[in-house]
Coordinates of C-alpha atoms and ligand atoms in Angstrom, one line a residue:
Chain O
X1072 CA 149.3 100.7 192.7
X1073 CA 146.1 98.7 192.8
X1074 CA 145.9 95.1 194.1
X1075 CA 144.7 92.6 191.5
X1076 CA 144.1 88.8 191.9
X1077 CA 146.1 86.5 189.5
X1078 CA 145.9 82.8 189.1
X1079 CA 149.3 81.2 189.1
X1080 CA 150.1 77.7 188.0
X1081 CA 153.0 75.8 189.4
X1082 CA 153.9 74.0 186.2
X1083 CA 156.1 71.4 187.9
X1084 CA 153.2 70.3 190.1
X1085 CA 150.3 70.6 187.6
X1086 CA 149.3 67.2 186.2
X1087 CA 146.6 68.4 183.8
X1088 CA 143.7 67.0 185.7
X1089 CA 141.6 69.8 184.3
X1090 CA 139.3 70.1 187.4
X1091 CA 140.2 73.7 187.7
X1092 CA 138.8 74.6 184.3
X1093 CA 135.5 72.9 185.2
X1094 CA 135.2 74.9 188.4
X1095 CA 136.3 78.3 187.0
X1096 CA 135.6 78.2 183.3
X1097 CA 135.5 82.0 183.1
X1098 CA 139.1 82.2 184.3
X1099 CA 140.6 79.0 183.1
X1100 CA 140.4 77.1 179.8
X1101 CA 142.4 74.0 178.9
X1102 CA 145.0 73.9 176.1
X1103 CA 145.2 71.2 173.4
X1104 CA 146.9 68.8 175.9
X1105 CA 144.6 69.4 178.8
X1106 CA 146.7 71.9 180.7
X1107 CA 145.2 75.1 182.1
X1108 CA 145.5 78.5 180.4
X1109 CA 144.7 81.1 182.9
X1110 CA 143.4 84.6 182.2
X1111 CA 145.8 87.4 183.4
X1112 CA 143.6 89.0 186.0
X1113 CA 140.6 87.3 187.8
X1114 CA 137.5 89.5 187.6
X1115 CA 135.9 90.4 190.9
X1116 CA 132.8 88.3 190.4
X1117 CA 135.1 85.3 189.5
X1118 CA 137.1 85.3 192.7
X1119 CA 134.9 82.7 194.4
X1120 CA 135.2 80.2 191.5
X1121 CA 138.9 80.8 191.2
X1122 CA 139.4 80.1 194.9
X1123 CA 137.3 76.9 194.6
X1124 CA 139.5 75.8 191.7
X1125 CA 142.6 76.3 193.7
X1126 CA 141.2 74.4 196.7
X1127 CA 140.1 71.5 194.5
X1128 CA 143.3 71.0 192.5
X1129 CA 144.6 67.6 193.5
X1130 CA 148.2 68.6 192.9
X1131 CA 148.1 71.9 194.8
X1132 CA 149.3 73.5 191.7
X1133 CA 147.1 76.5 191.5
X1134 CA 147.2 79.6 193.7
X1135 CA 145.6 83.0 193.8
X1136 CA 148.1 85.7 194.4
X1137 CA 147.6 89.3 194.9
X1138 CA 149.8 91.4 192.7
X1139 CA 150.2 95.2 192.6
X1140 CA 149.7 96.5 189.2
X1141 CA 150.6 100.1 188.4
X1142 CA 147.5 102.2 187.8
X1143 CA 147.8 104.1 184.5
X1144 CA 147.6 107.9 185.1
X1145 CA 144.8 108.2 182.6
X1146 CA 142.3 106.3 184.8
Chain R
X333 CA 190.5 70.3 167.2
X334 CA 187.2 69.7 168.9
X335 CA 184.2 71.4 167.4
X336 CA 183.8 73.4 170.6
X337 CA 187.4 74.6 170.7
X338 CA 188.1 78.1 172.0
X339 CA 190.6 78.4 169.1
X340 CA 188.2 79.7 166.6
X341 CA 189.0 83.0 164.8
X342 CA 188.2 86.2 166.5
X343 CA 187.9 89.7 165.2
X344 CA 187.3 93.2 166.5
X345 CA 185.4 96.3 165.2
X346 CA 186.7 99.5 166.9
X347 CA 189.1 99.1 169.8
X348 CA 189.2 95.7 171.5
X349 CA 188.1 95.5 175.1
X350 CA 187.4 91.9 176.0
X351 CA 189.5 90.6 173.2
X352 CA 192.5 92.9 173.9
X353 CA 195.8 91.0 173.9
X354 CA 194.6 88.4 171.4
X355 CA 196.4 88.4 168.0
X356 CA 196.5 84.9 166.6
X357 CA 193.8 82.3 166.7
X358 CA 195.9 80.3 169.2
X359 CA 196.6 83.1 171.7
X360 CA 195.7 82.6 175.3
X361 CA 196.1 85.6 177.6
X362 CA 197.9 84.2 180.7
X363 CA 197.9 86.0 184.0
X364 CA 201.1 88.0 183.5
X365 CA 199.9 89.2 180.0
X366 CA 196.4 89.9 181.4
X367 CA 197.9 92.3 184.0
X368 CA 200.1 93.9 181.4
X369 CA 197.1 94.5 179.1
X370 CA 194.5 95.5 181.7
X371 CA 196.5 96.4 184.9
X372 CA 195.8 94.9 188.3
X373 CA 192.3 94.2 189.5
X374 CA 190.6 97.2 191.2
X375 CA 187.9 97.0 193.9
X376 CA 184.4 98.4 194.0
X377 CA 185.0 99.1 197.7
X378 CA 181.4 98.6 198.9
X379 CA 178.2 97.1 197.9
X380 CA 176.6 100.5 197.5
X381 CA 179.4 101.6 195.2
X382 CA 179.1 98.3 193.1
X383 CA 175.4 99.0 192.7
X384 CA 175.9 102.6 191.8
X385 CA 178.7 102.0 189.3
X386 CA 176.9 99.2 187.6
X387 CA 173.7 101.1 187.3
X388 CA 175.6 104.1 185.9
X389 CA 177.4 101.9 183.4
X390 CA 174.1 100.6 182.0
X391 CA 175.7 97.1 181.6
X392 CA 173.0 94.6 180.6
X393 CA 173.3 90.9 181.0
X394 CA 174.8 89.1 178.0
X395 CA 173.2 85.7 178.7
X396 CA 170.1 86.4 176.6
X397 CA 167.5 88.5 178.3
X398 CA 169.6 91.7 178.7
X399 CA 168.6 92.4 182.3
X400 CA 170.8 95.2 183.8
X401 CA 173.4 93.8 186.2
X402 CA 173.1 96.9 188.5
X403 CA 169.4 96.2 189.0
X404 CA 170.2 92.5 189.8
X405 CA 172.6 93.7 192.5
X406 CA 170.0 96.2 193.8
X407 CA 167.5 93.3 194.3
X408 CA 170.0 91.0 196.0
X409 CA 168.7 90.0 199.5
X410 CA 170.8 91.6 202.2
X411 CA 171.6 88.4 204.1
X412 CA 175.1 87.1 204.9
X413 CA 177.3 84.9 202.7
X414 CA 175.9 85.5 199.3
X415 CA 177.3 83.5 196.4
X416 CA 178.4 84.6 192.9
X417 CA 177.8 82.2 190.0
X418 CA 179.4 82.7 186.6
X419 CA 177.1 81.0 184.1
X420 CA 179.5 79.7 181.5
X421 CA 177.5 76.6 180.4
X422 CA 176.9 78.1 176.9
X423 CA 174.3 75.6 175.8
X424 CA 173.5 77.3 172.5
X425 CA 174.9 74.9 169.9
X426 CA 176.3 77.6 167.6
X427 CA 177.6 80.0 170.2
X428 CA 181.3 80.2 170.9
X429 CA 181.6 83.5 172.7
X430 CA 181.8 82.1 176.2
X431 CA 184.2 79.3 175.2
X432 CA 186.4 82.0 173.7
X433 CA 186.2 84.1 176.9
X434 CA 186.9 81.2 179.2
X435 CA 189.4 79.5 177.0
X436 CA 191.4 82.5 175.9
X437 CA 190.9 85.5 178.3
X438 CA 189.8 83.6 181.4
X439 CA 191.3 86.1 183.9
X440 CA 188.9 88.8 182.7
X441 CA 185.9 86.6 183.6
X442 CA 187.4 85.5 186.9
X443 CA 188.3 89.2 187.8
X444 CA 184.8 90.4 187.2
X445 CA 183.3 87.7 189.4
X446 CA 185.8 88.4 192.1
X447 CA 185.2 92.1 192.0
X448 CA 181.4 91.5 192.5
X449 CA 182.0 88.9 195.1
X450 CA 184.4 91.1 197.0
X451 CA 181.9 94.1 197.0
X452 CA 179.0 92.0 198.3
X453 CA 181.2 90.0 200.8
X454 CA 180.4 86.7 199.1
X455 CA 181.6 83.4 200.5
X456 CA 182.5 82.0 197.1
X457 CA 182.6 82.3 193.4
X458 CA 181.3 79.3 191.4
X459 CA 182.2 79.0 187.7
X460 CA 179.5 76.8 186.2
X461 CA 180.7 75.0 183.1
X462 CA 179.5 71.8 181.5
X463 CA 181.2 68.5 181.0
X464 CA 180.7 68.5 177.2
X465 CA 183.5 71.0 176.9
X466 CA 186.5 69.5 178.8
X467 CA 189.0 71.7 177.1
X468 CA 187.3 74.8 178.6
X469 CA 187.2 73.2 182.0
X470 CA 191.0 72.6 181.6
X471 CA 191.6 76.2 180.5
X472 CA 189.8 77.6 183.5
X473 CA 191.6 75.2 185.9
X474 CA 194.9 76.3 184.4
X475 CA 194.0 79.9 184.8
X476 CA 192.9 79.5 188.4
X477 CA 196.3 77.8 189.2
X478 CA 198.1 80.9 187.9
X479 CA 196.4 83.3 190.2
X480 CA 197.6 84.2 193.7
X481 CA 195.9 85.9 196.6
X482 CA 192.4 86.2 195.2
X483 CA 190.0 88.0 197.6
X484 CA 187.3 85.3 197.4
X485 CA 187.7 81.5 196.8
X486 CA 186.8 80.4 193.3
X487 CA 185.7 76.9 192.3
X488 CA 184.5 75.1 189.2
X489 CA 181.3 73.1 189.0
X490 CA 180.8 71.0 185.9
X491 CA 177.1 70.6 185.1
X492 CA 175.6 68.1 182.7
X493 CA 175.9 68.8 178.9
X494 CA 172.3 69.6 178.5
X495 CA 170.7 72.7 177.0
X496 CA 168.3 73.4 179.9
X497 CA 171.1 72.8 182.5
X498 CA 172.2 76.4 181.6
X499 CA 169.0 78.0 182.8
X500 CA 169.6 80.0 185.9
X501 CA 167.5 78.0 188.4
X502 CA 168.7 74.7 186.9
X503 CA 172.3 75.8 187.4
X504 CA 171.6 76.8 191.0
X505 CA 169.9 73.6 191.7
X506 CA 172.8 71.6 190.4
X507 CA 175.4 73.7 192.3
X508 CA 173.4 73.2 195.4
X509 CA 173.7 69.4 195.1
X510 CA 170.4 68.7 193.3
X511 CA 169.6 67.9 189.7
X512 CA 170.2 70.4 186.9
X513 CA 166.5 71.0 186.5
X514 CA 164.7 74.4 186.6
X515 CA 162.7 75.3 189.7
X516 CA 159.7 77.5 190.0
X517 CA 160.1 81.2 190.5
X518 CA 159.7 82.9 192.9
X519 CA 162.0 82.6 194.7
X520 CA 164.5 84.4 192.5
X521 CA 168.2 83.5 192.8
X522 CA 168.9 86.9 194.2
X523 CA 166.7 85.9 197.2
X524 CA 167.2 82.2 197.5
X525 CA 169.9 80.8 195.2
X526 CA 172.8 78.4 195.9
X527 CA 171.9 76.4 199.1
X528 CA 169.3 79.0 199.9
X529 CA 171.7 82.0 199.9
X530 CA 171.3 85.2 198.0
X531 CA 173.0 84.6 194.6
X532 CA 174.2 86.8 191.8
X533 CA 174.2 84.6 188.7
X534 CA 175.2 86.1 185.4
X535 CA 176.6 85.1 182.1
X536 CA 180.5 84.9 181.7
X537 CA 180.6 87.8 179.3
X538 CA 178.6 90.0 181.8
X539 CA 181.4 89.4 184.4
X540 CA 184.1 90.1 181.8
X541 CA 182.7 93.5 181.1
X542 CA 182.4 94.1 184.9
X543 CA 186.2 93.4 185.2
X544 CA 186.8 96.4 182.9
X545 CA 184.2 98.6 184.5
X546 CA 185.8 98.2 188.0
X547 CA 189.1 99.3 186.4
X548 CA 188.0 102.1 184.1
X549 CA 184.6 103.3 185.5
X550 CA 181.1 103.7 184.2
X551 CA 181.7 106.7 181.9
X552 CA 184.5 104.7 180.1
X553 CA 182.1 101.8 179.6
X554 CA 179.4 104.0 178.2
X555 CA 181.8 105.8 175.8
X556 CA 181.0 103.3 173.0
X557 CA 177.7 101.7 172.0
X558 CA 174.1 102.8 172.2
X559 CA 172.6 104.7 175.1
X560 CA 170.1 101.9 176.0
X561 CA 172.7 99.1 176.0
X562 CA 176.2 100.5 176.1
X563 CA 179.6 99.0 175.6
X564 CA 180.8 96.3 173.3
X565 CA 179.2 92.9 172.7
X566 CA 180.6 89.5 171.6
X567 CA 178.9 87.8 168.7
X568 CA 179.3 84.4 167.1
X569 CA 179.0 84.7 163.4
X570 CA 178.6 81.2 161.8
X571 CA 177.4 79.3 158.8
X572 CA 177.0 76.2 161.0
X573 CA 180.4 74.9 160.2
X574 CA 182.9 77.6 161.0
X575 CA 182.6 80.1 163.8
X576 CA 184.1 83.6 164.2
X577 CA 183.7 85.5 167.4
X578 CA 183.5 89.3 166.9
X579 CA 183.7 92.0 169.5
X580 CA 181.8 95.2 168.3
X581 CA 180.2 98.2 170.0
X582 CA 176.4 98.0 170.2
X583 CA 174.8 100.0 167.5
X584 CA 177.2 98.6 164.8
X585 CA 175.4 97.5 161.6
X586 CA 175.0 93.8 161.5
X587 CA 176.4 93.8 158.0
X588 CA 179.7 95.2 159.3
X589 CA 179.9 92.5 161.9
X590 CA 179.3 89.8 159.3
X591 CA 181.8 91.3 156.9
X592 CA 184.4 91.4 159.6
X593 CA 183.9 87.7 160.1
X594 CA 184.4 87.2 156.3
X595 CA 180.7 86.5 155.5
X596 CA 178.0 88.4 153.8
X597 CA 174.2 88.4 154.0
X598 CA 173.9 88.3 150.2
X599 CA 174.9 84.7 149.9
X600 CA 172.6 83.5 152.8
X601 CA 169.2 81.8 152.3
X602 CA 168.1 83.2 155.6
X603 CA 169.6 84.4 158.9
X604 CA 169.0 83.0 162.3
X605 CA 169.5 85.7 164.9
X606 CA 170.0 84.9 168.6
X607 CA 170.6 81.1 168.5
X608 CA 168.3 78.1 168.3
X609 CA 165.9 79.8 170.6
X610 CA 166.1 82.9 168.4
X611 CA 164.4 84.3 165.4
X612 CA 164.8 84.0 161.6
X613 CA 165.3 87.1 159.5
X614 CA 165.6 87.7 155.8
X615 CA 169.1 88.8 154.5
X616 CA 167.4 91.9 153.1
X617 CA 166.0 92.7 156.6
X618 CA 169.4 92.1 158.2
X619 CA 171.1 94.5 155.8
X620 CA 169.5 97.5 157.6
X621 CA 169.7 96.2 161.2
X622 CA 172.1 97.3 163.9
X623 CA 173.3 95.7 167.1
X624 CA 170.5 97.3 169.2
X625 CA 168.6 95.0 171.5
X626 CA 165.6 97.3 172.0
X627 CA 165.3 98.2 168.3
X628 CA 165.6 94.5 167.3
X629 CA 163.0 93.4 169.8
X630 CA 160.7 96.2 168.6
X631 CA 160.9 94.5 165.2
X632 CA 160.1 91.1 166.7
X633 CA 163.8 89.9 166.5
X634 CA 166.1 88.8 169.2
X635 CA 169.9 89.0 169.6
X636 CA 169.7 86.4 172.3
X637 CA 173.2 85.3 173.3
X638 CA 174.7 87.3 170.4
X639 CA 174.6 85.0 167.4
X640 CA 174.3 85.6 163.7
X641 CA 173.9 82.3 161.9
X642 CA 174.0 82.5 158.1
X643 CA 172.1 79.7 156.4
X644 CA 173.9 78.5 153.3
X645 CA 172.0 79.1 150.0
X646 CA 171.4 75.4 149.4
X647 CA 169.6 74.9 152.7
X648 CA 166.0 75.6 153.8
X649 CA 165.1 77.5 156.9
X650 CA 161.9 75.5 157.4
X651 CA 163.8 72.2 157.3
X652 CA 166.3 73.6 159.7
X653 CA 163.5 74.8 162.0
X654 CA 162.0 71.3 162.0
X655 CA 165.3 69.7 162.9
X656 CA 166.1 72.4 165.6
X657 CA 162.7 72.3 167.2
X658 CA 162.9 68.5 167.3
X659 CA 166.2 68.8 169.2
X660 CA 164.8 71.5 171.5
X661 CA 161.8 69.4 172.2
X662 CA 164.1 66.6 173.2
X663 CA 165.9 69.0 175.6
X664 CA 162.9 69.5 177.8
X665 CA 163.5 68.9 181.4
X666 CA 160.4 66.8 181.4
X667 CA 158.6 68.7 184.3
X668 CA 155.9 70.9 182.8
X669 CA 152.9 69.7 180.8
X670 CA 152.8 72.3 178.0
X671 CA 156.6 71.8 177.4
X672 CA 156.5 68.0 177.6
X673 CA 153.5 67.6 175.4
X674 CA 153.5 70.7 173.3
X675 CA 157.1 70.8 172.1
X676 CA 157.1 67.3 170.5
X677 CA 153.8 68.2 168.7
X678 CA 155.2 71.4 167.5
X679 CA 158.3 69.7 166.2
X680 CA 156.3 67.0 164.5
X681 CA 154.1 69.6 162.9
X682 CA 157.1 71.5 161.7
X683 CA 158.5 68.3 160.2
X684 CA 155.3 67.7 158.3
X685 CA 155.4 71.3 157.0
X686 CA 159.0 71.0 156.0
X687 CA 159.0 67.6 154.4
X688 CA 155.7 67.0 152.7
X689 CA 152.7 68.7 151.1
X690 CA 150.4 70.2 153.7
X691 CA 147.4 72.5 153.9
X692 CA 147.4 75.9 155.5
X693 CA 145.7 74.2 158.4
X694 CA 148.9 72.5 159.4
X695 CA 150.7 75.8 159.7
X696 CA 147.8 77.3 161.6
X697 CA 147.8 74.4 164.1
X698 CA 151.6 74.7 164.7
X699 CA 151.1 78.5 165.2
X700 CA 148.3 77.9 167.7
X701 CA 150.5 75.4 169.6
X702 CA 153.4 77.8 169.6
X703 CA 151.1 80.5 171.1
X704 CA 149.8 78.1 173.7
X705 CA 153.1 76.9 175.1
X706 CA 154.7 80.4 175.2
X707 CA 155.4 81.5 178.8
X708 CA 153.8 78.3 180.3
X709 CA 156.5 76.4 182.1
X710 CA 158.9 76.7 185.1
X711 CA 161.5 78.1 182.7
X712 CA 161.5 80.1 179.4
X713 CA 162.4 77.0 177.3
X714 CA 158.9 76.7 175.6
X715 CA 159.0 80.4 174.8
X716 CA 162.3 79.9 172.9
X717 CA 160.7 77.2 170.7
X718 CA 157.7 79.4 170.1
X719 CA 159.9 82.3 169.0
X720 CA 161.8 80.1 166.6
X721 CA 158.8 78.4 165.0
X722 CA 156.7 81.5 164.7
X723 CA 159.5 83.5 163.0
X724 CA 160.0 80.6 160.6
X725 CA 156.4 80.4 159.7
X726 CA 156.1 84.1 159.2
X727 CA 159.4 84.6 157.3
X728 CA 158.2 84.1 153.8
X729 CA 154.6 83.3 152.8
X730 CA 155.8 82.4 149.3
X731 CA 158.3 79.8 150.6
X732 CA 155.7 78.4 152.9
X733 CA 153.4 78.0 150.0
X734 CA 156.2 76.3 148.1
X735 CA 156.4 73.7 150.9
X736 CA 152.7 73.3 151.0
X737 CA 152.8 72.3 147.4
X738 CA 155.8 70.0 148.0
X739 CA 158.1 72.1 145.7
X740 CA 161.1 72.9 148.0
X741 CA 164.1 71.0 146.8
X742 CA 166.7 72.1 149.3
X743 CA 167.5 69.1 151.4
X744 CA 170.9 69.8 152.9
X745 CA 171.1 69.9 156.7
X746 CA 173.3 72.9 157.5
X747 CA 173.1 73.7 161.2
X748 CA 174.4 71.0 163.5
X749 CA 172.4 69.1 166.0
X750 CA 174.8 68.5 168.9
X751 CA 175.4 64.8 169.7
X752 CA 176.9 65.4 173.1
X753 CA 173.6 67.0 174.2
X754 CA 171.8 63.7 174.3
X755 CA 168.0 63.8 174.6
X756 CA 166.9 63.5 178.2
X757 CA 165.6 60.1 179.3
X758 CA 162.3 60.2 181.2
Ligands
FMN1185 C1 166.6 76.9 178.4 C2 167.5 77.9 178.8 C3 168.9 77.7 178.7 C4 169.8 78.7 179.1 N1 171.1 78.5 178.9 C5 172.0 79.5 179.3 C6 173.4 79.3 179.1 O1 173.9 78.2 178.7 N2 174.3 80.3 179.5 C7 173.8 81.5 180.0 O2 174.6 82.4 180.4 N3 172.5 81.7 180.2 C8 171.6 80.7 179.8 N4 170.2 80.9 180.0 C9 169.8 82.2 180.6 C10 169.9 82.1 182.1 O3 168.7 81.6 182.7 C11 170.1 83.5 182.8 O4 169.1 84.4 182.4 C12 171.5 84.2 182.4 O5 172.5 83.3 182.6 C13 171.7 85.4 183.3 O6 172.8 86.1 182.9 P1 172.9 87.6 182.4 O7 172.0 88.4 183.4 O8 174.3 88.0 182.5 O9 172.3 87.7 181.1 C14 169.3 79.9 179.6 C15 167.9 80.1 179.8 C16 167.0 79.2 179.4 C17 165.6 79.4 179.5
SF4_1186 S1 143.4 71.0 188.6 FE1 145.5 71.5 189.2 S2 146.7 69.8 188.3 FE2 144.7 69.8 187.3 S3 145.0 71.1 185.5 FE3 144.2 72.4 187.1 S4 146.1 73.3 188.0 FE4 146.7 71.5 186.8
SF4_1187 S1 159.4 74.6 180.8 FE1 160.2 72.7 180.0 S2 162.4 72.9 180.2 FE2 161.5 74.4 181.5 S3 161.4 73.4 183.5 FE3 159.4 73.1 182.5 S4 159.7 71.1 181.5 FE4 161.7 71.8 182.0

């Protein structure tokens, strides 16, 4: 198992302000209605931006969570 | 008779398990008959044994996703006073299998829930129904009144007659005294469910199979069906007007199931598998399919809650998809942006495609929206709409082109839009 950072949206809280996508454009883009689409795993050099996006969200709808993903035996 | 009556025809392929004891369309298996057919209720004895037997049986949930019940029990938090919830809200408009179970063999469902509740030392069993089916509520009430000395108290909770109210976390919220709206996950019900307690929530049919597993054991359960999803399964075969519930071992060819119900793929314009949140298939495709959840999902199809809906030859699957997606959009619980904004746009786009000449751009746009909303919400409702719409757009490039040129003449609305499931007011 290797820890990986994922952005998770709480859809019931998210109001589509879109601030997150401005702060972390590498990890978050907006859909056709202005709601965030997050990339599966946050790359290491994007962690700072992702954390800033979470902190700036006016609805506290965005969090960074550490998930354990199985490492494939090939790697 | 009400359109949701339990007294629709039933049929069996192989030997009956759940439907044993039913002969005529009006039969109800009362408690005395139930004990004659199945024998008295046995006990799992312990939580560890419950988990082991269910894992050995390979029983997978019959509420749509096919999650193994044994694994659900294994993940149940080990705190005191857990709760067992029987999800019998059956919101799929064309499904009748749970209504048949609760209306006609209710003791099997109750037995299964009690057997699980007893083994995990639960404080109660809740049977979650919805108020749009009063005759089912009556049938369960009558069945409970016949029983004596149950090991765990059982009560009925009537949720609102809304599609999303049948989603697990919505059911739990309602049973806990809140609104029947989905909540975010985690926490999972097995950790924090009814009033914060560890909760085992499963579909009515899943519990009915459990009632037989506790009596006859895991090897008996596995003795029919496919290895990856053993046992029998209930299917509603329908043309939108009449419904027949068939019990068949998994692995059975779909064509045999449909034939047993008196239908045939040949006369169908298209086939909707798995319900309104399911997938369209061509009759030719269906002719070679079997009741095998894994094989179906490998070909991009879903059995969902066990439904085979045959679209009559004078109807059009694109028009049906437009009507169904419009209804599904209206069933949103109104909480999550992509669902609230995306589903109505998808439905409107489908209506355009179905009813007037459009360019390929229109189909591409609906496809993009279906991709965008998929998996983005507190519950899986948007994903159901995506599945339906994408399968409709992909079913036949020729027929889509026909629509784009304004040439489809089929105008009959075949599948019903339920009136008792009123659109939610926001
Ligand atoms: C929008 C929506 C509606 C649902 N409605 C029902 C329902 O009416 N009955 C049901 O058993 N499951 C329904 N489900 C599935 C439940 O969330 C849950 O997965 C299921 O009841 C678990 O049972 P099982 O493990 O026995 O399959 C619904 C899910 C969604 C996303
Ligand atoms: S900033 Fe917060 S509320 Fe706004 S779109 Fe992003 S996650 Fe949603
Ligand atoms: S995804 Fe849709 S139906 Fe599900 S909780 Fe969110 S708004 Fe409600």
